Amino acid sequence: MILVRHGRSVANTSGVLAGRSPGVALDDKGRAQAAELVTRLGTCVEQITAVARSPLQRCGETVAPLLAAIAEQTGREVPEVVVDDLAEVDYGSWTNRPLKDLLTEPLWKVVQQHPSAAVFPDGEGLSQVQSRAVAAIRRLDRELGGPDGSGVWVACSHGDVIKSVISDAMGAHLDTFQRIVVEPASISIIRYGATRPYVQTVNNTAVISIPSPPSTTNGAATSDDATIGGETGTDEARARPADGVGSSSADADDATARGADGTARRPATSAQAPAGRG
């Protein structure tokens, strides 16, 4: 499953928390990012079977070039599924307020340090956001991803929504989700296996490839277990003994220095996460 955050919108550069306000479009850079998304997905475009998205305009504009490219390259039209539970956070009375004013609100520190307890006035709580988003993603993946999670489909949503889904897939508490960075038009990949989710790429802003699911090679039994020591980067490594004990020549510590796509992780540049510009 490919998670895409919408391209940069006019709200992202306005300094205002747009939330679910109607009429928030992509800006010039965001439209360019949406067009580039097709190139960045590469041959994956031909494998995509469906595109789900938030009902907000900026997500519709982000996936439009992708849907057109799929039709042009494959001669088929894939379903575009609008999913209310992938919508932006309902920020309630914080909606359309300048971010500089919100910095002085007591709730701001809760959002930063204890987000599972954060409930926006006249809006929803971040724990509610995670609950609805994860339930929607897992339901859609059962329908579109197949029993082994290898079906390729796209979900386009918003920054905090995607971060909450990634946090769940990592088995991390929601209070840690501000440590995750999800930039406009970034790609994250999760495969929901039979026994656990696998987070394979986070916040990728370059060209991506879809990792292969576990498969049978040379008669070896297929396993959904993780490879001990880390993935080797070979197809053979994905055909593991049934008890799940594998071997790897890869240095497991490399995972701490590089992302799932093999690119070096970027260090954090701010002590506080921007609250929901997405």
C-alpha atoms as a printed R data frame, in Angstrom:
    type eleno elety resid chain resno       x       y       z
1   ATOM     1    CA   MET     A     1   0.000   0.000   0.000
2   ATOM     2    CA   ILE     A     2   1.396   3.359  -1.065
3   ATOM     3    CA   LEU     A     3   0.613   6.317   1.193
4   ATOM     4    CA   VAL     A     4   0.939   9.699  -0.508
5   ATOM     5    CA   ARG     A     5   0.627  13.035   1.199
6   ATOM     6    CA   HIS     A     6  -0.962  15.646  -1.041
7   ATOM     7    CA   GLY     A     7   1.310  18.115  -2.811
8   ATOM     8    CA   ARG     A     8   2.058  21.511  -1.349
9   ATOM     9    CA   SER     A     9  -1.095  23.574  -0.978
10  ATOM    10    CA   VAL     A    10  -1.766  27.285  -0.660
11  ATOM    11    CA   ALA     A    11  -2.386  26.617   3.045
12  ATOM    12    CA   ASN     A    12   1.064  25.112   3.568
13  ATOM    13    CA   THR     A    13   2.720  28.460   2.857
14  ATOM    14    CA   SER     A    14   0.058  30.773   4.314
15  ATOM    15    CA   GLY     A    15   0.814  30.254   7.990
16  ATOM    16    CA   VAL     A    16  -2.843  29.394   8.606
17  ATOM    17    CA   LEU     A    17  -4.261  26.093   9.855
18  ATOM    18    CA   ALA     A    18  -6.664  25.351   6.994
19  ATOM    19    CA   GLY     A    19  -7.909  22.001   8.264
20  ATOM    20    CA   ARG     A    20 -11.049  20.950   6.408
21  ATOM    21    CA   SER     A    21 -11.780  24.374   4.917
22  ATOM    22    CA   PRO     A    22 -13.100  24.041   1.351
23  ATOM    23    CA   GLY     A    23 -11.311  25.499  -1.644
24  ATOM    24    CA   VAL     A    24  -7.735  24.832  -0.486
25  ATOM    25    CA   ALA     A    25  -5.946  24.010  -3.738
26  ATOM    26    CA   LEU     A    26  -2.406  23.005  -4.610
27  ATOM    27    CA   ASP     A    27  -0.057  25.881  -5.323
28  ATOM    28    CA   ASP     A    28   2.258  25.935  -8.356
29  ATOM    29    CA   LYS     A    29   4.854  23.772  -6.641
30  ATOM    30    CA   GLY     A    30   2.171  21.363  -5.453
31  ATOM    31    CA   ARG     A    31   0.846  20.929  -8.995
32  ATOM    32    CA   ALA     A    32   4.376  20.225 -10.185
33  ATOM    33    CA   GLN     A    33   4.779  17.671  -7.386
34  ATOM    34    CA   ALA     A    34   1.545  15.964  -8.447
35  ATOM    35    CA   ALA     A    35   2.818  15.678 -12.018
36  ATOM    36    CA   GLU     A    36   6.204  14.387 -10.816
37  ATOM    37    CA   LEU     A    37   4.490  11.725  -8.711
38  ATOM    38    CA   VAL     A    38   3.840   9.712 -11.873
39  ATOM    39    CA   THR     A    39   7.551   9.642 -12.724
40  ATOM    40    CA   ARG     A    40   8.559   8.875  -9.150
41  ATOM    41    CA   LEU     A    41   6.263   5.852  -9.031
42  ATOM    42    CA   GLY     A    42   7.937   4.529 -12.192
43  ATOM    43    CA   THR     A    43   6.848   1.047 -13.236
44  ATOM    44    CA   CYS     A    44   4.635   0.845 -10.144
45  ATOM    45    CA   VAL     A    45   2.062   2.885 -12.073
46  ATOM    46    CA   GLU     A    46   1.173  -0.175 -14.138
47  ATOM    47    CA   GLN     A    47   0.587  -2.247 -10.984
48  ATOM    48    CA   ILE     A    48  -1.801   0.136  -9.228
49  ATOM    49    CA   THR     A    49  -5.307  -1.294  -8.947
50  ATOM    50    CA   ALA     A    50  -7.092   1.528  -7.101
51  ATOM    51    CA   VAL     A    51  -6.601   5.038  -5.719
52  ATOM    52    CA   ALA     A    52  -8.272   6.028  -2.443
53  ATOM    53    CA   ARG     A    53  -8.165   9.595  -1.209
54  ATOM    54    CA   SER     A    54  -9.390  12.162   1.245
55  ATOM    55    CA   PRO     A    55 -12.435  14.119   0.030
56  ATOM    56    CA   LEU     A    56 -10.547  17.419   0.225
57  ATOM    57    CA   GLN     A    57  -9.638  19.275  -2.966
58  ATOM    58    CA   ARG     A    58  -5.867  19.181  -2.507
59  ATOM    59    CA   CYS     A    59  -5.862  15.381  -2.435
60  ATOM    60    CA   GLY     A    60  -8.066  15.155  -5.529
61  ATOM    61    CA   GLU     A    61  -5.694  17.459  -7.399
62  ATOM    62    CA   THR     A    62  -2.694  15.404  -6.269
63  ATOM    63    CA   VAL     A    63  -3.957  12.086  -7.652
64  ATOM    64    CA   ALA     A    64  -5.508  13.453 -10.870
65  ATOM    65    CA   PRO     A    65  -2.284  13.218 -12.950
66  ATOM    66    CA   LEU     A    66  -1.661   9.703 -11.605
67  ATOM    67    CA   LEU     A    67  -5.129   8.488 -12.580
68  ATOM    68    CA   ALA     A    68  -4.689   9.988 -16.051
69  ATOM    69    CA   ALA     A    69  -1.280   8.317 -16.434
70  ATOM    70    CA   ILE     A    70  -2.637   4.912 -15.411
71  ATOM    71    CA   ALA     A    71  -5.375   5.196 -18.040
72  ATOM    72    CA   GLU     A    72  -2.894   6.313 -20.702
73  ATOM    73    CA   GLN     A    73  -0.189   3.753 -19.936
74  ATOM    74    CA   THR     A    74  -2.375   0.724 -19.279
75  ATOM    75    CA   GLY     A    75  -5.580   1.453 -21.164
76  ATOM    76    CA   ARG     A    76  -7.638   0.874 -18.030
77  ATOM    77    CA   GLU     A    77  -9.363   3.147 -15.582
78  ATOM    78    CA   VAL     A    78  -8.811   2.275 -11.945
79  ATOM    79    CA   PRO     A    79 -11.393   3.251  -9.332
80  ATOM    80    CA   GLU     A    80 -10.945   6.538  -7.483
81  ATOM    81    CA   VAL     A    81 -12.405   5.933  -4.031
82  ATOM    82    CA   VAL     A    82 -13.210   8.977  -1.891
83  ATOM    83    CA   VAL     A    83 -12.927   7.986   1.772
84  ATOM    84    CA   ASP     A    84 -14.241  10.321   4.466
85  ATOM    85    CA   ASP     A    85 -12.112   8.621   7.124
86  ATOM    86    CA   LEU     A    86  -8.945   9.722   5.288
87  ATOM    87    CA   ALA     A    87  -9.925  13.390   5.621
88  ATOM    88    CA   GLU     A    88  -7.830  15.995   7.386
89  ATOM    89    CA   VAL     A    89  -8.037  16.384  11.152
90  ATOM    90    CA   ASP     A    90 -11.120  18.295  12.286
91  ATOM    91    CA   TYR     A    91  -9.370  21.134  14.098
92  ATOM    92    CA   GLY     A    92 -12.650  22.658  15.250
93  ATOM    93    CA   SER     A    93 -12.312  26.285  16.335
94  ATOM    94    CA   TRP     A    94  -8.591  26.193  15.545
95  ATOM    95    CA   THR     A    95  -9.452  26.001  11.832
96  ATOM    96    CA   ASN     A    96  -8.269  29.011   9.801
97  ATOM    97    CA   ARG     A    97  -6.393  30.517  12.735
98  ATOM    98    CA   PRO     A    98  -2.802  31.737  12.213
99  ATOM    99    CA   LEU     A    99  -0.266  29.230  13.485
100 ATOM   100    CA   LYS     A   100   1.657  31.980  15.270
101 ATOM   101    CA   ASP     A   101  -1.397  32.589  17.453
102 ATOM   102    CA   LEU     A   102  -1.861  28.892  18.190
103 ATOM   103    CA   LEU     A   103   1.689  28.677  19.560
104 ATOM   104    CA   THR     A   104   0.523  30.438  22.717
105 ATOM   105    CA   GLU     A   105  -2.403  28.076  23.351
106 ATOM   106    CA   PRO     A   106  -1.874  25.583  26.222
107 ATOM   107    CA   LEU     A   107  -3.121  22.810  23.914
108 ATOM   108    CA   TRP     A   108  -0.159  23.391  21.582
109 ATOM   109    CA   LYS     A   109   2.235  21.754  24.049
110 ATOM   110    CA   VAL     A   110  -0.139  18.821  24.465
111 ATOM   111    CA   VAL     A   111  -0.221  18.315  20.686
112 ATOM   112    CA   GLN     A   112   3.576  18.314  20.663
113 ATOM   113    CA   GLN     A   113   4.320  16.222  23.746
114 ATOM   114    CA   HIS     A   114   1.213  14.143  24.516
115 ATOM   115    CA   PRO     A   115  -0.813  14.010  21.277
116 ATOM   116    CA   SER     A   116  -2.893  11.027  22.370
117 ATOM   117    CA   ALA     A   117  -4.536  13.361  24.906
118 ATOM   118    CA   ALA     A   118  -5.025  16.253  22.479
119 ATOM   119    CA   VAL     A   119  -8.630  17.098  21.598
120 ATOM   120    CA   PHE     A   120  -9.189  20.197  19.479
121 ATOM   121    CA   PRO     A   121 -11.915  22.550  20.746
122 ATOM   122    CA   ASP     A   122 -15.178  21.812  18.913
123 ATOM   123    CA   GLY     A   123 -13.218  19.291  16.831
124 ATOM   124    CA   GLU     A   124 -11.792  15.795  17.223
125 ATOM   125    CA   GLY     A   125  -8.944  14.251  19.165
126 ATOM   126    CA   LEU     A   126  -5.790  12.912  17.546
127 ATOM   127    CA   SER     A   127  -6.521   9.479  19.009
128 ATOM   128    CA   GLN     A   128  -9.851   9.577  17.143
129 ATOM   129    CA   VAL     A   129  -8.012  10.527  13.967
130 ATOM   130    CA   GLN     A   130  -5.718   7.531  14.280
131 ATOM   131    CA   SER     A   131  -8.600   5.181  15.050
132 ATOM   132    CA   ARG     A   132 -10.651   6.155  11.990
133 ATOM   133    CA   ALA     A   133  -7.686   6.375   9.623
134 ATOM   134    CA   VAL     A   134  -6.139   3.038  10.619
135 ATOM   135    CA   ALA     A   135  -9.510   1.285  10.442
136 ATOM   136    CA   ALA     A   136 -10.093   2.698   6.942
137 ATOM   137    CA   ILE     A   137  -6.609   1.807   5.675
138 ATOM   138    CA   ARG     A   138  -6.744  -1.739   7.018
139 ATOM   139    CA   ARG     A   139 -10.237  -2.284   5.605
140 ATOM   140    CA   LEU     A   140  -9.187  -0.984   2.196
141 ATOM   141    CA   ASP     A   141  -6.041  -3.091   2.247
142 ATOM   142    CA   ARG     A   142  -8.070  -6.234   2.899
143 ATOM   143    CA   GLU     A   143 -10.206  -5.341  -0.110
144 ATOM   144    CA   LEU     A   144  -7.465  -4.086  -2.432
145 ATOM   145    CA   GLY     A   145  -4.196  -5.541  -1.153
146 ATOM   146    CA   GLY     A   146  -5.126  -9.204  -1.207
147 ATOM   147    CA   PRO     A   147  -4.505 -11.837   1.490
148 ATOM   148    CA   ASP     A   148  -0.730 -11.302   1.512
149 ATOM   149    CA   GLY     A   149  -0.860  -7.517   1.202
150 ATOM   150    CA   SER     A   150   0.963  -7.559  -2.135
151 ATOM   151    CA   GLY     A   151  -1.728  -5.740  -4.107
152 ATOM   152    CA   VAL     A   152  -0.555  -2.260  -5.089
153 ATOM   153    CA   TRP     A   153  -2.938   0.585  -4.331
154 ATOM   154    CA   VAL     A   154  -2.578   4.230  -3.366
155 ATOM   155    CA   ALA     A   155  -4.060   6.212  -0.480
156 ATOM   156    CA   CYS     A   156  -3.698  10.002  -0.610
157 ATOM   157    CA   SER     A   157  -4.247  11.846   2.648
158 ATOM   158    CA   HIS     A   158  -2.824  14.485   5.002
159 ATOM   159    CA   GLY     A   159   0.285  14.841   7.138
160 ATOM   160    CA   ASP     A   160  -0.997  14.037  10.630
161 ATOM   161    CA   VAL     A   161  -3.343  11.362   9.292
162 ATOM   162    CA   ILE     A   162  -0.502   9.563   7.502
163 ATOM   163    CA   LYS     A   163   1.802   9.920  10.509
164 ATOM   164    CA   SER     A   164  -0.816   8.267  12.705
165 ATOM   165    CA   VAL     A   165  -1.127   5.336  10.278
166 ATOM   166    CA   ILE     A   166   2.654   4.879  10.130
167 ATOM   167    CA   SER     A   167   2.884   5.046  13.922
168 ATOM   168    CA   ASP     A   168   0.296   2.279  14.225
169 ATOM   169    CA   ALA     A   169   2.086   0.121  11.651
170 ATOM   170    CA   MET     A   170   5.350   0.542  13.556
171 ATOM   171    CA   GLY     A   171   3.679  -0.567  16.773
172 ATOM   172    CA   ALA     A   172   4.555   2.782  18.321
173 ATOM   173    CA   HIS     A   173   2.389   4.760  20.718
174 ATOM   174    CA   LEU     A   174   0.629   7.767  19.232
175 ATOM   175    CA   ASP     A   175   2.629   9.975  21.599
176 ATOM   176    CA   THR     A   176   5.699   9.241  19.456
177 ATOM   177    CA   PHE     A   177   4.143  10.189  16.126
178 ATOM   178    CA   GLN     A   178   5.579  13.717  16.086
179 ATOM   179    CA   ARG     A   179   8.968  12.044  15.523
180 ATOM   180    CA   ILE     A   180   7.790  10.987  12.064
181 ATOM   181    CA   VAL     A   181   8.295  13.388   9.145
182 ATOM   182    CA   VAL     A   182   5.835  13.315   6.229
183 ATOM   183    CA   GLU     A   183   6.501  16.053   3.682
184 ATOM   184    CA   PRO     A   184   4.144  17.251   0.933
185 ATOM   185    CA   ALA     A   185   3.983  14.754  -1.957
186 ATOM   186    CA   SER     A   186   6.088  12.246  -0.011
187 ATOM   187    CA   ILE     A   187   5.582   8.508  -0.435
188 ATOM   188    CA   SER     A   188   5.448   5.950   2.361
189 ATOM   189    CA   ILE     A   189   4.926   2.218   1.831
190 ATOM   190    CA   ILE     A   190   3.353  -0.265   4.224
191 ATOM   191    CA   ARG     A   191   2.669  -3.931   3.557
192 ATOM   192    CA   TYR     A   192   0.117  -5.495   5.866
193 ATOM   193    CA   GLY     A   193   1.252  -9.098   6.172
194 ATOM   194    CA   ALA     A   194  -0.589 -11.967   7.804
195 ATOM   195    CA   THR     A   195   1.106 -11.485  11.180
196 ATOM   196    CA   ARG     A   196   2.334  -7.880  11.205
197 ATOM   197    CA   PRO     A   197   2.634  -4.736   9.096
198 ATOM   198    CA   TYR     A   198   5.952  -3.998   7.402
199 ATOM   199    CA   VAL     A   199   6.907  -0.324   7.083
200 ATOM   200    CA   GLN     A   200   9.092  -0.356   3.992
201 ATOM   201    CA   THR     A   201   9.482   3.326   3.102
202 ATOM   202    CA   VAL     A   202   8.734   6.555   4.972
203 ATOM   203    CA   ASN     A   203   8.745  10.123   3.609
204 ATOM   204    CA   ASN     A   204  10.361   9.225   0.293
205 ATOM   205    CA   THR     A   205  10.588  12.213  -2.033
206 ATOM   206    CA   ALA     A   206  12.519  10.460  -4.815
207 ATOM   207    CA   VAL     A   207  11.810   7.603  -7.242
208 ATOM   208    CA   ILE     A   208  10.536   4.471  -5.515
209 ATOM   209    CA   SER     A   209  10.133   0.779  -6.199
210 ATOM   210    CA   ILE     A   210   7.688  -1.619  -4.570
211 ATOM   211    CA   PRO     A   211   9.435  -4.349  -2.542
212 ATOM   212    CA   SER     A   212   8.320  -7.859  -3.435
213 ATOM   213    CA   PRO     A   213   6.189  -9.774  -0.921
214 ATOM   214    CA   PRO     A   214   7.480 -13.046   0.540
215 ATOM   215    CA   SER     A   215   7.498 -15.762  -2.113
216 ATOM   216    CA   THR     A   216   8.428 -19.407  -2.526
217 ATOM   217    CA   THR     A   217  11.832 -20.039  -4.089
218 ATOM   218    CA   ASN     A   218  13.349 -23.458  -4.832
219 ATOM   219    CA   GLY     A   219  10.560 -25.142  -2.904
220 ATOM   220    CA   ALA     A   220  11.259 -23.338   0.372
221 ATOM   221    CA   ALA     A   221   8.228 -22.650   2.533
222 ATOM   222    CA   THR     A   222   6.884 -19.117   2.477
223 ATOM   223    CA   SER     A   223   6.980 -17.219   5.767
224 ATOM   224    CA   ASP     A   224   5.704 -13.811   6.789
225 ATOM   225    CA   ASP     A   225   8.352 -13.621   9.522
226 ATOM   226    CA   ALA     A   226  11.053 -10.963   9.479
227 ATOM   227    CA   THR     A   227  14.542 -11.933   8.338
228 ATOM   228    CA   ILE     A   228  16.845 -12.160  11.347
229 ATOM   229    CA   GLY     A   229  19.683  -9.681  10.919
230 ATOM   230    CA   GLY     A   230  17.861  -7.630   8.302
231 ATOM   231    CA   GLU     A   231  16.889  -8.009   4.662
232 ATOM   232    CA   THR     A   232  19.673  -8.968   2.256
233 ATOM   233    CA   GLY     A   233  18.185  -7.273  -0.789
234 ATOM   234    CA   THR     A   234  17.831 -10.573  -2.679
235 ATOM   235    CA   ASP     A   235  14.689 -12.374  -3.800
236 ATOM   236    CA   GLU     A   236  15.991 -15.561  -2.194
237 ATOM   237    CA   ALA     A   237  15.925 -13.922   1.220
238 ATOM   238    CA   ARG     A   238  12.170 -13.610   0.966
239 ATOM   239    CA   ALA     A   239  11.724 -17.385   0.788
240 ATOM   240    CA   ARG     A   240  12.454 -18.249   4.390
241 ATOM   241    CA   PRO     A   241  12.173 -21.451   6.401
242 ATOM   242    CA   ALA     A   242   8.740 -22.007   7.871
243 ATOM   243    CA   ASP     A   243   9.997 -21.334  11.400
244 ATOM   244    CA   GLY     A   244  10.984 -17.837  10.300
245 ATOM   245    CA   VAL     A   245  14.660 -18.093  11.250
246 ATOM   246    CA   GLY     A   246  16.650 -16.508   8.466
247 ATOM   247    CA   SER     A   247  20.158 -15.279   7.909
248 ATOM   248    CA   SER     A   248  21.537 -12.133   6.396
249 ATOM   249    CA   SER     A   249  24.882 -10.752   5.389
250 ATOM   250    CA   ALA     A   250  23.499  -7.242   5.760
251 ATOM   251    CA   ASP     A   251  24.533  -5.218   8.785
252 ATOM   252    CA   ALA     A   252  21.432  -4.803  10.945
253 ATOM   253    CA   ASP     A   253  22.770  -1.518  12.304
254 ATOM   254    CA   ASP     A   254  22.503  -0.037   8.810
255 ATOM   255    CA   ALA     A   255  18.755   0.239   9.357
256 ATOM   256    CA   THR     A   256  19.366   2.923  11.960
257 ATOM   257    CA   ALA     A   257  21.277   5.071   9.494
258 ATOM   258    CA   ARG     A   258  19.180   4.606   6.384
259 ATOM   259    CA   GLY     A   259  15.520   4.581   5.504
260 ATOM   260    CA   ALA     A   260  13.663   1.650   3.983
261 ATOM   261    CA   ASP     A   261  14.451   2.950   0.502
262 ATOM   262    CA   GLY     A   262  18.194   2.898   1.238
263 ATOM   263    CA   THR     A   263  18.625   6.663   1.331
264 ATOM   264    CA   ALA     A   264  20.274   8.377   4.256
265 ATOM   265    CA   ARG     A   265  17.828   9.669   6.812
266 ATOM   266    CA   ARG     A   266  17.650  13.403   7.195
267 ATOM   267    CA   PRO     A   267  18.215  14.685  10.728
268 ATOM   268    CA   ALA     A   268  15.424  16.662  12.340
269 ATOM   269    CA   THR     A   269  15.696  20.412  11.825
270 ATOM   270    CA   SER     A   270  13.168  21.603  14.382
271 ATOM   271    CA   ALA     A   271  12.415  20.773  17.985
272 ATOM   272    CA   GLN     A   272   8.687  21.022  17.337
273 ATOM   273    CA   ALA     A   273   6.529  19.468  14.674
274 ATOM   274    CA   PRO     A   274   4.324  21.808  12.634
275 ATOM   275    CA   ALA     A   275   0.737  21.218  13.695
276 ATOM   276    CA   GLY     A   276  -1.301  19.956  10.813
277 ATOM   277    CA   ARG     A   277  -0.599  22.217   7.895
278 ATOM   278    CA   GLY     A   278  -1.573  19.333   5.707
